[in-house]
Each structure stands twice: as structure tokens, then as C-alpha cells.
């Protein structure tokens, strides 16, 4: 993964794994390829009004609104716990302006435990997040500003709610991104027909879960043809075969999101399942299958 | 005000209990009995199991179900079929293995010897109250207001009687087919006029709990309520199941609840 070496290619998707503590009683976090934090902004955020979740067919609609403890809260309350674990720690960063993103990155950069940053340019649940994530100029601007603020790995997480995700990936790569994470949730909504109102307190939310896997797969495929930096595939992975499919589309690593809510051991099962799948076929290195479907 | 026993996430385990029995009580209302829990499974009254209705992708999420009792290695859950998840759980057969995460959430505070406690439960909301009544210490008095739509939905709570404490059950039905004709909160109000209670426990429809809370707050009696909110992970990670406090903060119903101090809930904003 660029300058980062991961013991395996499986990690949580930001926002589905808290700051790790919540799952630590159920399995050993050291077995993960990396840890990815919930989004961190400069100041704590309250999040969106409830209801925040709607279950869909094989999918989930959420509008959490990036509720988080803020940078200082993260350093004081969450980082000490993460010191007890060895996988690289990627902090997901969010902001309302280039300056806010940069403030978070610069505040966390000196902390040795922080291995790198995943820049959330694509959350559909905040008004301004998407502004940077939907144009090549926006992506370039923020990526170069953050590149100047850290030498640690910088991953750019893309939105699928655009017409040209591969172009945005190229823009991020050109501005110094070390990896591209694709995809974030798809924008969506549900209406309560009796109340004649949107169900979510914030009206709109993001769709995740098994139903979006095919969408994510296409974006990863297109990115693989457009960029040379590693791609981290995310969207609807619930089992080993899903992860392998992402690798064959061009991902070097994968993130597991909504499935963590359903089966908290999904990531462990995928790690073991991939090892077994590869073993049975005499595949020794992940890179033997990365992009294999492109022929 | 009320003291809640906060669960540490580490208490939660992934469990594979076996279905012992499914008992139909009324149309779309049933008891699910599970067994085969490990020694370390020690749920407290008010805590829940997060059950996965299927291994497939639909329905996707787990269903949080309060424990009505855990005795002699058997957990009893009172479930109303409200959708595909609870319908699939209804179809479980003896011997089936279920995927359960738990025990999760906060518990009702213990009912001590010499205390009088008023419990106000509606429909399947009586389940965690039954658990709390079962755990009441000898010498406690529990007035248990049990409200349902119609007589056919009443489950026998005979197992609560004949104990060293006094548990009095006051049934009310919406249609008058059994007990008091009307709401269980009307019975609760009458009881509150006769006796001073150490605390009120409530669980059921929001409107019923709001009324129970008002009855308590007017008399400065502590109220503990078990809330039901659409839940995601059940572990406190997804922040999906929040409700609002009077201070405008968001509290997670899975970890900070489901049993919460009634004075910490914004009852009007719902």
C-alpha cells in the first residue's frame, strides 16, 4: 500500500467501527490489516437529528452526520486505547473547508500512532463535504493542500455520486494522493407515506450494504484503468468472495463497512477466507489477483 | 437520578443459542425460548439480545429483543411480529441455532428489599419489566401494571407469584375484555394516589411511557424507561440509534440505554 505495509488487505470502513473500542471485546483488533477511525473534525460534532437509520432491502440508509469527538477529543480519549494495538492506524478526516481539513491533519501528524490519513471528500451527510469531492479542481485543491501538511500516507476517499469518479481519482493522484478509497455511500432517501415526510431526520442519507457492491465494483474497475496508485475497494462486502471480486476489479485492499453491524466477525472471516481461497488455488501473493479480471 | 448499570462492551458475546420452544400467545405474538448459553452469560433485567433473523442479506440488520427472563439456562423473549425480521424469528423451530449478540445495553436498577416499585408496561414492553420483577429482592413490593389491547394477548405471569416478595399484577385492556377497561397508566395513576413508590419502571409505546413519566415527575418519583429506537450495530459504534436529551445531546439507545433515566429523555420531541 504505497509506503505502508499491511499484514493483510482487510480493514474497517470509517464510521462502521467507531474508534475500535466497541469491537475489541469480540475479537483481537491486531488481526486486522489496518484500523480506520470514525471521521475526525477540528471541533466535536453533534451529528444529525434522529431518525438516523432506515433499513432497506439488503442495504442501509444512514444520516449520522459525522458525529465525532473532535481532534482534541480523539487525541485525549481515543488515541490512548489505540496505542495498545499494532495495525497501522488511518484517521478519517473531515472538514467544512480546506483549512479545517488541514488543521486536523496537522494536529494529528506529529502523533506517532497515526500512520496516515483518509480524506473524506464524499460524505453525503454534510452540506459542504461534497463540494470538494465532486470536481477535479476541488479534489486537486484539497489534496495538494493536505499533501503539503503531511508526509504520511494520504488516502482520498471518493464519492460515487458523481459522473466521473475515475477522473477525480486521477486528479487526486496527480495532486499527491498515495491511495484512492472507493466508494463512499450513495445518496438516498425514504418517505413515510402516512406522515407524508422523509423518514430520516436529515431527509437525505447515504446507502450502504450488499446492494451497492456492484456500483462500487464498477468504480474500482474504472479507477484501476485510470490511476497507478493503490485502490482500496469498499461497498457491500459481506464475505470472502466479495473481497476477492474487488481485488480482481483492481483493488489492492478492501474495507468492510455495514457488514460489521450485522456480523462483527466479518473482517476476520474474510481474512481467513481469503487465505484459504488463495491457498487452494496456489496463489501466493495478493498482487497475483489484483486487477486479474482486466485480462 | 436513577442509577443505571452501564454495560461494558466486553460483556457482550457472540452466542449460538438453540431454540427450545416457540409458544404462540396470540396472532403475531409469541414467546421464543432459547437455551445453550455459556456460563459467562449473565444478563441483567432490561438488557437485550441482538438477534440475526437470517444468514442472508435480507433482512440485513439484527433485531434487538429484550430478555423477559433468564432462568435455569433458558432465555425467554416476548416478540410481536412487526415485519420480516420478527416473522422469520417466529418461524424458528426447536433445535434451530440462532446467531445472537449479547447481553447488550443498560439494566433497570435493582429492586431492593423494603422498596415499593411501580412497573408500567404495555404490550411486548412488559418483557424487561418481568425480568426486573423476577429479580426483585425478598421483601420488595412490586405493583405491575400490565396493559394490552385485548384479553387474548395476556400471557400468564403466574411464575411471578408465590415468591418471598409481593408482586401484584394489575391487568388492563383497551377493549375491556379483561381487568381494567382502559390504559394501564390509569391504573398506575390510581396506585400512585394510594402509595409512595421508590421508583417507576416503564416500557412500552412512547405515549404510554411519556404518561408514566409525567405521573412520576409530578410526584418527584424517579422513573426508568426502556426505549426502542431503530438500531444498527448494538455495540455503540454506528451512532444510528440516538435519541435526544433535554440538553439537546444525543445518547445511544444501545449502550447508554435501552434503560435510561426518564428525566434524561426529551419526551415531547418525538
Coordinates of C-alpha atoms in Angstrom, one line a residue:
Chain A
X1 CA 0.0 0.0 0.0
X2 CA 2.5 2.6 -1.1
X3 CA 4.8 3.3 1.9
X4 CA 2.6 1.3 4.2
X5 CA 2.9 -2.4 4.6
X6 CA -0.2 -4.2 5.8
X7 CA -0.2 -7.7 7.2
X8 CA -3.4 -8.4 5.2
X9 CA -5.6 -6.4 2.9
X10 CA -8.7 -6.1 5.2
X11 CA -9.7 -3.1 7.3
X12 CA -12.9 -1.5 8.5
X13 CA -14.7 1.3 6.6
X14 CA -14.7 4.5 8.5
X15 CA -17.8 5.1 10.6
X16 CA -18.8 1.4 10.9
X17 CA -16.2 0.6 13.5
X18 CA -16.2 3.5 15.9
X19 CA -12.7 4.0 17.2
X20 CA -12.1 0.3 17.6
X21 CA -13.1 0.0 21.3
X22 CA -16.6 -1.1 20.6
X23 CA -15.4 -4.3 18.8
X24 CA -12.3 -5.0 21.0
X25 CA -14.3 -7.4 23.2
X26 CA -15.3 -9.6 20.3
X27 CA -12.0 -10.2 18.5
X28 CA -8.4 -9.2 18.6
X29 CA -8.0 -6.0 16.6
X30 CA -4.4 -6.9 15.9
X31 CA -5.7 -9.4 13.3
X32 CA -6.8 -6.6 11.0
X33 CA -4.7 -5.2 8.2
X34 CA -5.3 -1.7 9.4
X35 CA -7.5 0.3 11.7
X36 CA -9.6 3.2 10.2
X37 CA -11.1 5.6 12.6
X38 CA -14.5 7.3 12.6
X39 CA -14.3 10.7 11.0
X40 CA -12.5 13.4 12.9
X41 CA -13.2 17.1 12.5
X42 CA -11.5 20.0 14.3
X43 CA -14.2 20.5 16.9
X44 CA -16.7 17.9 18.1
X45 CA -19.8 17.5 16.0
X46 CA -23.2 16.8 17.2
X47 CA -24.4 14.9 14.2
X48 CA -27.8 14.9 12.5
X49 CA -31.2 14.7 14.2
X50 CA -32.8 11.2 14.5
X51 CA -34.1 9.1 13.0
X52 CA -30.7 8.3 11.5
X53 CA -31.2 4.8 10.2
X54 CA -33.6 3.1 7.8
X55 CA -33.2 -0.5 6.8
X56 CA -33.7 -1.2 3.1
X57 CA -33.7 -4.4 1.1
X58 CA -30.1 -5.7 1.5
X59 CA -29.0 -2.2 2.3
X60 CA -29.0 0.5 5.0
X61 CA -29.7 4.2 4.7
X62 CA -27.9 6.4 7.3
X63 CA -27.6 10.0 8.1
X64 CA -25.3 10.1 11.2
X65 CA -23.9 13.4 10.2
X66 CA -20.3 12.8 11.2
X67 CA -21.0 13.0 14.9
X68 CA -17.5 12.8 16.4
X69 CA -15.4 13.8 19.4
X70 CA -13.2 16.3 17.5
X71 CA -9.5 16.4 17.2
X72 CA -8.6 17.1 20.8
X73 CA -11.2 14.5 22.0
X74 CA -9.7 12.0 19.6
X75 CA -6.2 12.6 20.9
X76 CA -7.2 12.5 24.6
X77 CA -9.9 9.9 24.7
X78 CA -9.5 7.6 21.7
X79 CA -5.8 7.5 20.8
X80 CA -4.5 6.1 24.1
X81 CA -6.7 3.0 23.6
X82 CA -5.4 2.5 20.1
X83 CA -1.8 2.5 21.3
X84 CA -2.4 -1.0 22.6
X85 CA -2.8 -2.3 19.1
X86 CA -0.3 -2.7 16.3
X87 CA -2.0 -2.4 12.9
X88 CA -1.4 0.9 11.1
X89 CA -4.0 3.5 12.2
X90 CA -5.6 5.6 9.4
X91 CA -7.5 8.6 10.7
X92 CA -10.5 9.6 8.6
X93 CA -10.6 13.4 8.3
X94 CA -13.5 15.6 7.6
X95 CA -14.0 19.4 7.4
X96 CA -16.1 22.2 6.1
X97 CA -13.2 24.0 4.5
X98 CA -9.7 23.2 3.2
X99 CA -8.4 25.0 6.3
X100 CA -10.4 22.7 8.6
X101 CA -9.1 19.5 6.9
X102 CA -5.6 20.9 7.1
X103 CA -5.9 21.8 10.8
X104 CA -7.0 18.2 11.6
X105 CA -4.2 16.7 9.6
X106 CA -1.5 19.0 11.1
X107 CA -2.7 18.4 14.6
X108 CA -2.6 14.7 14.3
X109 CA 0.5 14.4 12.1
X110 CA 3.0 14.6 15.0
X111 CA 1.4 11.7 16.7
X112 CA 3.5 8.6 16.0
X113 CA 0.5 6.2 16.4
X114 CA -1.3 7.9 13.5
X115 CA 0.0 6.1 10.4
X116 CA -1.8 8.0 7.7
X117 CA -5.0 9.9 6.8
X118 CA -8.1 9.0 4.8
X119 CA -9.6 12.2 3.5
X120 CA -13.4 12.1 3.4
X121 CA -14.4 14.2 0.4
X122 CA -17.5 12.4 -0.1
X123 CA -19.9 12.2 2.8
X124 CA -23.4 12.9 1.6
X125 CA -24.5 13.7 5.1
X126 CA -22.9 17.1 5.4
X127 CA -23.6 20.1 3.3
X128 CA -20.0 21.0 2.3
X129 CA -18.2 17.7 2.2
X130 CA -19.4 17.0 -1.3
X131 CA -18.3 20.4 -2.7
X132 CA -14.7 19.3 -2.7
X133 CA -15.4 15.8 -3.8
X134 CA -17.4 16.5 -7.0
X135 CA -15.0 18.4 -9.2
X136 CA -11.4 17.7 -10.3
X137 CA -10.4 21.2 -9.3
X138 CA -11.8 20.7 -5.8
X139 CA -10.1 17.3 -5.3
X140 CA -6.8 18.7 -6.6
X141 CA -7.0 21.8 -4.4
X142 CA -7.7 19.9 -1.2
X143 CA -5.3 17.0 -1.9
X144 CA -2.3 19.4 -2.6
X145 CA -3.1 21.5 0.5
X146 CA -3.0 18.4 2.7
X147 CA 0.0 16.9 0.9
X148 CA 1.9 20.0 2.0
X149 CA 0.8 19.3 5.5
X150 CA 2.0 15.8 6.0
X151 CA 4.4 13.2 4.7
X152 CA 2.3 10.4 6.0
X153 CA 0.2 8.3 3.6
X154 CA -2.7 10.3 2.3
X155 CA -5.7 8.4 1.0
X156 CA -8.5 10.2 -0.8
X157 CA -12.0 8.7 -0.3
X158 CA -14.2 9.3 -3.3
X159 CA -17.9 9.7 -3.7
X160 CA -19.9 7.6 -6.2
X161 CA -22.4 10.5 -6.5
X162 CA -20.5 12.0 -9.5
X163 CA -20.4 11.3 -13.2
X164 CA -16.7 10.8 -13.4
X165 CA -15.2 9.1 -10.4
X166 CA -12.1 7.9 -12.3
X167 CA -11.3 11.5 -13.3
X168 CA -11.5 12.5 -9.7
X169 CA -9.2 9.7 -8.8
X170 CA -6.7 10.9 -11.4
X171 CA -6.9 14.4 -10.0
X172 CA -6.2 13.1 -6.5
X173 CA -3.2 11.0 -7.7
X174 CA -1.8 14.0 -9.6
X175 CA -2.0 16.1 -6.5
X176 CA -0.1 13.6 -4.4
X177 CA -2.5 11.1 -3.0
X178 CA -1.0 7.8 -2.0
X179 CA -4.1 5.8 -2.5
X180 CA -7.7 6.1 -3.6
X181 CA -10.6 4.7 -1.5
X182 CA -13.8 4.0 -3.4
X183 CA -16.6 4.3 -2.7
X184 CA -18.5 6.2 0.0
X185 CA -22.2 5.8 0.3
X186 CA -24.7 6.6 -2.4
X187 CA -27.1 9.5 -1.7
X188 CA -30.6 8.4 -1.0
X189 CA -33.9 8.9 0.9
X190 CA -37.1 7.2 2.0
X191 CA -40.5 8.8 2.5
X192 CA -43.1 7.8 5.2
X193 CA -46.3 7.8 3.1
X194 CA -48.6 8.1 6.2
X195 CA -46.7 11.0 7.6
X196 CA -46.0 12.4 4.2
X197 CA -42.5 13.2 5.3
X198 CA -39.0 11.9 4.8
X199 CA -38.1 9.2 7.4
X200 CA -34.6 10.5 8.1
X201 CA -34.4 13.5 10.4
X202 CA -31.9 15.0 7.9
X203 CA -34.1 14.0 4.9
X204 CA -31.2 12.6 2.9
X205 CA -28.7 9.9 3.8
X206 CA -26.2 7.5 2.3
X207 CA -27.0 4.0 1.1
X208 CA -24.6 1.2 2.0
X209 CA -24.6 -2.6 2.3
X210 CA -24.7 -5.5 -0.1
X211 CA -27.0 -3.7 -2.6
X212 CA -24.3 -1.2 -3.5
X213 CA -21.5 -3.7 -4.2
X214 CA -22.0 -3.7 -8.0
X215 CA -21.8 0.1 -8.1
X216 CA -18.5 0.1 -6.1
X217 CA -17.1 -2.6 -8.3
X218 CA -17.5 -0.6 -11.5
X219 CA -15.9 2.5 -9.9
X220 CA -12.9 0.4 -8.7
X221 CA -12.6 -1.1 -12.2
X222 CA -12.6 2.3 -13.8
X223 CA -10.1 3.6 -11.3
X224 CA -7.8 0.7 -12.0
X225 CA -7.6 1.8 -15.6
X226 CA -7.1 5.4 -14.7
X227 CA -4.6 5.5 -11.8
X228 CA -1.3 3.8 -10.8
X229 CA -1.6 4.3 -7.0
X230 CA -3.3 1.6 -4.9
X231 CA -7.1 1.4 -4.8
X232 CA -8.9 0.4 -1.6
X233 CA -12.3 -1.1 -2.6
X234 CA -15.3 -0.6 -0.3
X235 CA -19.0 -1.2 -0.8
X236 CA -21.2 -4.1 0.2
X237 CA -18.6 -6.7 1.2
X238 CA -20.0 -9.3 3.4
X239 CA -18.0 -12.4 2.5
X240 CA -14.7 -13.6 1.2
X241 CA -15.9 -13.9 -2.4
X242 CA -16.9 -10.2 -2.4
X243 CA -13.4 -9.1 -1.3
X244 CA -11.7 -11.3 -4.0
X245 CA -14.1 -9.8 -6.6
X246 CA -12.9 -6.3 -5.6
X247 CA -9.2 -7.4 -5.9
X248 CA -9.9 -8.7 -9.3
X249 CA -11.5 -5.4 -10.3
X250 CA -8.3 -3.7 -9.3
X251 CA -8.3 -3.1 -5.5
X252 CA -5.2 -3.8 -3.5
X253 CA -7.0 -3.8 -0.2
X254 CA -10.6 -3.7 0.9
X255 CA -12.7 -2.1 3.6
X256 CA -15.7 -3.8 5.3
X257 CA -18.5 -1.4 6.4
X258 CA -22.1 -2.2 7.0
X259 CA -21.4 -5.9 7.5
X260 CA -19.7 -5.1 10.8
X261 CA -23.1 -4.2 12.1
X262 CA -24.6 -7.5 11.1
X263 CA -21.7 -9.9 11.8
X264 CA -19.0 -8.2 13.9
X265 CA -16.6 -11.0 12.8
X266 CA -17.0 -10.4 9.1
X267 CA -13.4 -8.9 8.7
X268 CA -11.8 -11.9 10.5
X269 CA -13.8 -14.3 8.4
X270 CA -12.8 -12.5 5.2
X271 CA -9.1 -12.5 6.2
X272 CA -9.2 -16.3 6.9
X273 CA -11.4 -17.0 3.9
X274 CA -9.1 -15.2 1.5
X275 CA -6.1 -17.1 2.9
X276 CA -7.9 -20.3 2.3
X277 CA -9.2 -19.4 -1.1
X278 CA -5.7 -18.4 -2.3
X279 CA -4.1 -21.4 -0.7
X280 CA -6.5 -23.8 -2.5
X281 CA -5.6 -22.2 -5.8
X282 CA -1.8 -21.9 -5.2
X283 CA -1.9 -18.1 -5.2
X284 CA 0.9 -16.8 -3.0
X285 CA 0.7 -13.0 -3.2
X286 CA -2.3 -10.8 -3.3
X287 CA -0.9 -8.9 -6.2
X288 CA -1.3 -12.0 -8.4
X289 CA -5.0 -11.4 -8.4
X290 CA -5.2 -7.5 -8.2
X291 CA -6.8 -6.4 -11.4
X292 CA -6.9 -10.0 -12.7
X293 CA -10.3 -9.5 -14.3
X294 CA -8.9 -6.8 -16.6
X295 CA -7.2 -9.5 -18.7
Chain B
X1 CA -31.3 10.5 39.4
X2 CA -31.9 6.8 38.8
X3 CA -28.8 4.6 38.8
X4 CA -28.2 2.6 35.7
X5 CA -25.9 -0.2 35.3
X6 CA -23.9 0.6 32.3
X7 CA -22.8 -2.4 30.3
X8 CA -19.2 -2.7 29.3
X9 CA -19.0 -3.7 25.6
X10 CA -16.7 -6.5 26.7
X11 CA -19.7 -8.2 28.4
X12 CA -21.2 -8.8 25.0
X13 CA -20.5 -12.1 23.4
X14 CA -21.4 -13.7 20.1
X15 CA -23.7 -16.6 21.1
X16 CA -25.3 -19.6 19.3
X17 CA -28.2 -20.4 21.4
X18 CA -30.6 -23.2 20.4
X19 CA -34.4 -22.7 20.1
X20 CA -36.1 -24.6 22.8
X21 CA -39.7 -23.7 22.1
X22 CA -41.8 -21.2 20.2
X23 CA -45.1 -20.5 22.1
X24 CA -47.9 -18.7 20.2
X25 CA -49.8 -16.4 22.5
X26 CA -52.0 -14.6 20.0
X27 CA -51.9 -13.7 16.4
X28 CA -48.4 -12.4 15.6
X29 CA -47.4 -12.6 19.3
X30 CA -45.1 -15.3 20.6
X31 CA -42.6 -16.4 23.2
X32 CA -39.2 -17.6 21.9
X33 CA -37.4 -19.8 24.4
X34 CA -33.6 -20.2 23.9
X35 CA -31.1 -22.4 25.6
X36 CA -27.5 -23.4 25.4
X37 CA -25.9 -20.3 26.7
X38 CA -22.4 -20.3 28.2
X39 CA -21.7 -20.0 32.0
X40 CA -20.4 -16.4 31.4
X41 CA -23.8 -15.3 30.0
X42 CA -25.3 -13.3 32.9
X43 CA -27.9 -10.9 31.6
X44 CA -29.4 -8.2 33.9
X45 CA -33.1 -7.1 33.8
X46 CA -33.6 -4.7 30.9
X47 CA -30.7 -6.0 28.8
X48 CA -31.3 -7.3 25.3
X49 CA -30.1 -9.9 22.7
X50 CA -29.3 -8.6 19.2
X51 CA -30.7 -11.5 17.1
X52 CA -29.9 -12.1 13.4
X53 CA -33.0 -13.3 11.7
X54 CA -31.2 -14.8 8.7
X55 CA -27.8 -15.5 7.3
X56 CA -28.8 -14.0 4.0
X57 CA -28.6 -10.3 3.2
X58 CA -32.3 -9.6 3.7
X59 CA -33.4 -8.6 6.2
X60 CA -29.9 -7.2 6.8
X61 CA -29.8 -5.9 10.4
X62 CA -30.1 -7.7 13.7
X63 CA -33.2 -7.3 15.8
X64 CA -32.8 -6.1 19.4
X65 CA -35.1 -8.1 21.7
X66 CA -35.3 -7.5 25.5
X67 CA -34.9 -10.6 27.7
X68 CA -38.1 -11.4 29.6
X69 CA -36.3 -13.9 31.8
X70 CA -33.2 -16.0 32.0
X71 CA -33.8 -18.9 34.4
X72 CA -32.2 -22.3 34.6
X73 CA -30.3 -21.7 31.4
X74 CA -33.4 -20.7 29.4
X75 CA -33.9 -17.3 28.0
X76 CA -37.4 -16.2 27.2
X77 CA -38.2 -13.4 24.7
X78 CA -41.6 -11.9 24.1
X79 CA -41.9 -10.9 20.5
X80 CA -44.5 -9.2 18.4
X81 CA -44.3 -9.8 14.6
X82 CA -44.0 -6.4 13.1
X83 CA -42.0 -7.1 10.0
X84 CA -39.9 -9.6 8.1
X85 CA -37.3 -10.0 10.9
X86 CA -39.6 -10.9 13.7
X87 CA -41.6 -13.0 11.2
X88 CA -38.5 -15.1 10.4
X89 CA -37.7 -15.5 14.1
X90 CA -41.3 -16.7 14.6
X91 CA -40.6 -19.5 12.0
X92 CA -37.7 -20.8 14.1
X93 CA -38.2 -24.4 15.2
X94 CA -36.9 -26.3 18.3
X95 CA -33.3 -27.2 17.8
X96 CA -32.5 -24.4 15.3
X97 CA -29.4 -22.5 16.1
X98 CA -29.6 -18.7 16.3
X99 CA -27.0 -16.0 15.9
X100 CA -27.2 -13.8 19.0
X101 CA -25.1 -10.9 20.3
X102 CA -25.5 -10.0 24.0
X103 CA -26.2 -9.3 26.6
X104 CA -26.3 -5.7 25.5
X105 CA -27.4 -2.4 27.0
X106 CA -28.1 -0.9 30.4
X107 CA -30.3 -2.6 33.0
X108 CA -33.0 -1.4 35.4
X109 CA -31.7 -0.6 38.8
X110 CA -32.1 -3.4 41.4
X111 CA -35.4 -3.6 43.3
X112 CA -34.3 -3.7 46.9
X113 CA -35.9 -5.3 50.0
X114 CA -38.4 -3.0 51.6
X115 CA -38.8 -0.9 48.3
X116 CA -42.1 -0.4 46.6
X117 CA -41.8 -0.2 42.8
X118 CA -44.4 0.6 40.3
X119 CA -44.0 -1.0 36.9
X120 CA -45.9 0.2 33.9
X121 CA -45.7 -1.9 30.8
X122 CA -47.7 -2.0 27.6
X123 CA -47.8 -4.9 25.0
X124 CA -44.4 -6.5 24.5
X125 CA -43.0 -3.8 26.6
X126 CA -43.8 -5.8 29.7
X127 CA -40.9 -8.2 28.9
X128 CA -38.0 -6.3 30.5
X129 CA -40.3 -5.4 33.4
X130 CA -41.0 -9.1 34.0
X131 CA -37.2 -9.6 34.2
X132 CA -36.9 -6.8 36.7
X133 CA -39.8 -8.2 38.8
X134 CA -38.3 -11.6 38.8
X135 CA -35.0 -10.2 40.2
X136 CA -36.8 -8.2 43.0
X137 CA -35.2 -8.9 46.4
X138 CA -37.3 -10.7 49.1
X139 CA -39.3 -8.1 51.0
X140 CA -39.9 -5.8 48.0
X141 CA -43.3 -4.8 46.8
X142 CA -44.0 -4.6 43.0
X143 CA -47.2 -3.2 41.6
X144 CA -47.1 -4.4 38.0
X145 CA -49.5 -2.6 35.6
X146 CA -49.9 -4.7 32.5
X147 CA -51.7 -3.2 29.6
X148 CA -52.7 -4.9 26.4
X149 CA -55.2 -4.4 23.6
X150 CA -57.3 -7.4 24.4
X151 CA -57.5 -10.4 26.8
X152 CA -56.1 -12.8 24.2
X153 CA -52.8 -11.1 24.3
X154 CA -52.2 -11.6 28.0
X155 CA -49.5 -14.1 28.9
X156 CA -49.7 -15.9 32.2
X157 CA -47.4 -14.3 34.7
X158 CA -48.2 -16.9 37.4
X159 CA -44.5 -17.6 37.7
X160 CA -44.2 -14.2 39.4
X161 CA -46.4 -15.1 42.3
X162 CA -45.6 -17.3 45.3
X163 CA -42.3 -15.6 45.8
X164 CA -40.9 -14.1 49.0
X165 CA -41.7 -10.6 47.7
X166 CA -45.1 -9.3 46.8
X167 CA -45.8 -8.9 43.1
X168 CA -49.3 -7.7 42.3
X169 CA -50.4 -7.8 38.7
X170 CA -53.0 -5.2 37.5
X171 CA -54.2 -6.1 34.0
X172 CA -55.9 -3.5 31.8
X173 CA -57.2 -4.0 28.3
X174 CA -58.1 -1.4 25.7
X175 CA -61.4 -3.3 24.9
X176 CA -62.3 -4.1 28.5
X177 CA -62.1 -7.9 27.8
X178 CA -60.1 -8.4 31.0
X179 CA -59.2 -6.3 34.0
X180 CA -59.5 -2.5 33.9
X181 CA -61.2 -1.2 30.8
X182 CA -58.7 1.4 29.6
X183 CA -55.0 2.3 29.8
X184 CA -52.5 0.8 32.3
X185 CA -51.4 4.3 33.1
X186 CA -54.9 5.0 34.5
X187 CA -54.3 2.1 36.9
X188 CA -50.8 3.4 37.6
X189 CA -52.3 6.8 38.5
X190 CA -54.7 5.3 41.0
X191 CA -52.0 3.3 42.6
X192 CA -49.8 6.4 42.9
X193 CA -52.5 8.2 44.8
X194 CA -52.6 5.3 47.3
X195 CA -48.9 4.7 47.9
X196 CA -45.5 6.3 47.7
X197 CA -43.2 4.4 45.4
X198 CA -39.4 4.4 45.5
X199 CA -39.3 4.4 41.6
X200 CA -41.3 3.7 38.5
X201 CA -40.1 1.4 35.7
X202 CA -41.7 1.7 32.4
X203 CA -41.5 0.1 28.9
X204 CA -43.9 0.2 26.0
X205 CA -45.3 2.6 23.4
X206 CA -43.8 6.1 23.6
X207 CA -47.2 7.8 24.5
X208 CA -47.6 5.3 27.4
X209 CA -44.1 5.9 28.7
X210 CA -44.5 9.6 28.4
X211 CA -47.6 9.4 30.5
X212 CA -45.9 7.2 33.1
X213 CA -43.0 9.6 33.2
X214 CA -45.4 12.6 33.8
X215 CA -47.1 10.7 36.6
X216 CA -43.7 10.1 38.2
X217 CA -42.3 13.6 37.6
X218 CA -45.4 15.3 39.1
X219 CA -44.8 13.3 42.3
X220 CA -41.0 13.6 42.1
X221 CA -40.6 9.8 41.8
X222 CA -37.6 8.5 39.8
X223 CA -38.6 7.0 36.5
X224 CA -36.5 4.5 34.5
X225 CA -37.7 3.9 30.9
X226 CA -36.6 1.3 28.3
X227 CA -36.5 3.0 24.9
X228 CA -37.0 1.4 21.5
X229 CA -35.1 3.0 18.6
X230 CA -34.1 1.5 15.2
X231 CA -30.8 0.1 16.0
X232 CA -27.7 -0.7 13.9
X233 CA -24.7 -2.4 15.4
X234 CA -25.9 -2.6 19.1
X235 CA -22.4 -2.0 20.2
X236 CA -22.3 1.8 20.3
X237 CA -20.2 2.1 17.1
X238 CA -22.6 3.3 14.4
X239 CA -24.4 6.1 16.3
X240 CA -27.6 5.3 14.5
X241 CA -29.9 4.7 17.4
X242 CA -29.6 8.0 19.2
X243 CA -32.4 9.9 20.9
X244 CA -32.3 13.4 22.2
X245 CA -31.9 14.5 25.8
X246 CA -33.4 17.7 27.2
X247 CA -30.0 19.3 26.9
X248 CA -30.0 18.6 23.1
X249 CA -27.4 15.9 23.3
X250 CA -27.6 12.6 21.5
X251 CA -27.5 9.4 23.6
X252 CA -27.2 5.9 22.0
X253 CA -30.0 3.7 23.0
X254 CA -27.9 0.5 22.6
X255 CA -25.1 1.4 25.0
X256 CA -26.4 4.4 27.0
X257 CA -29.8 2.7 27.0
X258 CA -32.1 1.0 26.4
X259 CA -32.9 1.6 30.1
X260 CA -32.4 5.3 30.8
X261 CA -33.3 7.9 33.4
X262 CA -36.7 9.2 32.4
X263 CA -35.6 12.7 33.3
X264 CA -32.9 12.5 30.7
X265 CA -35.3 12.0 27.8
X266 CA -36.8 14.8 25.7
X267 CA -40.4 13.3 25.8
X268 CA -42.0 16.0 23.7
X269 CA -39.6 15.7 20.8
X270 CA -40.6 12.5 19.2

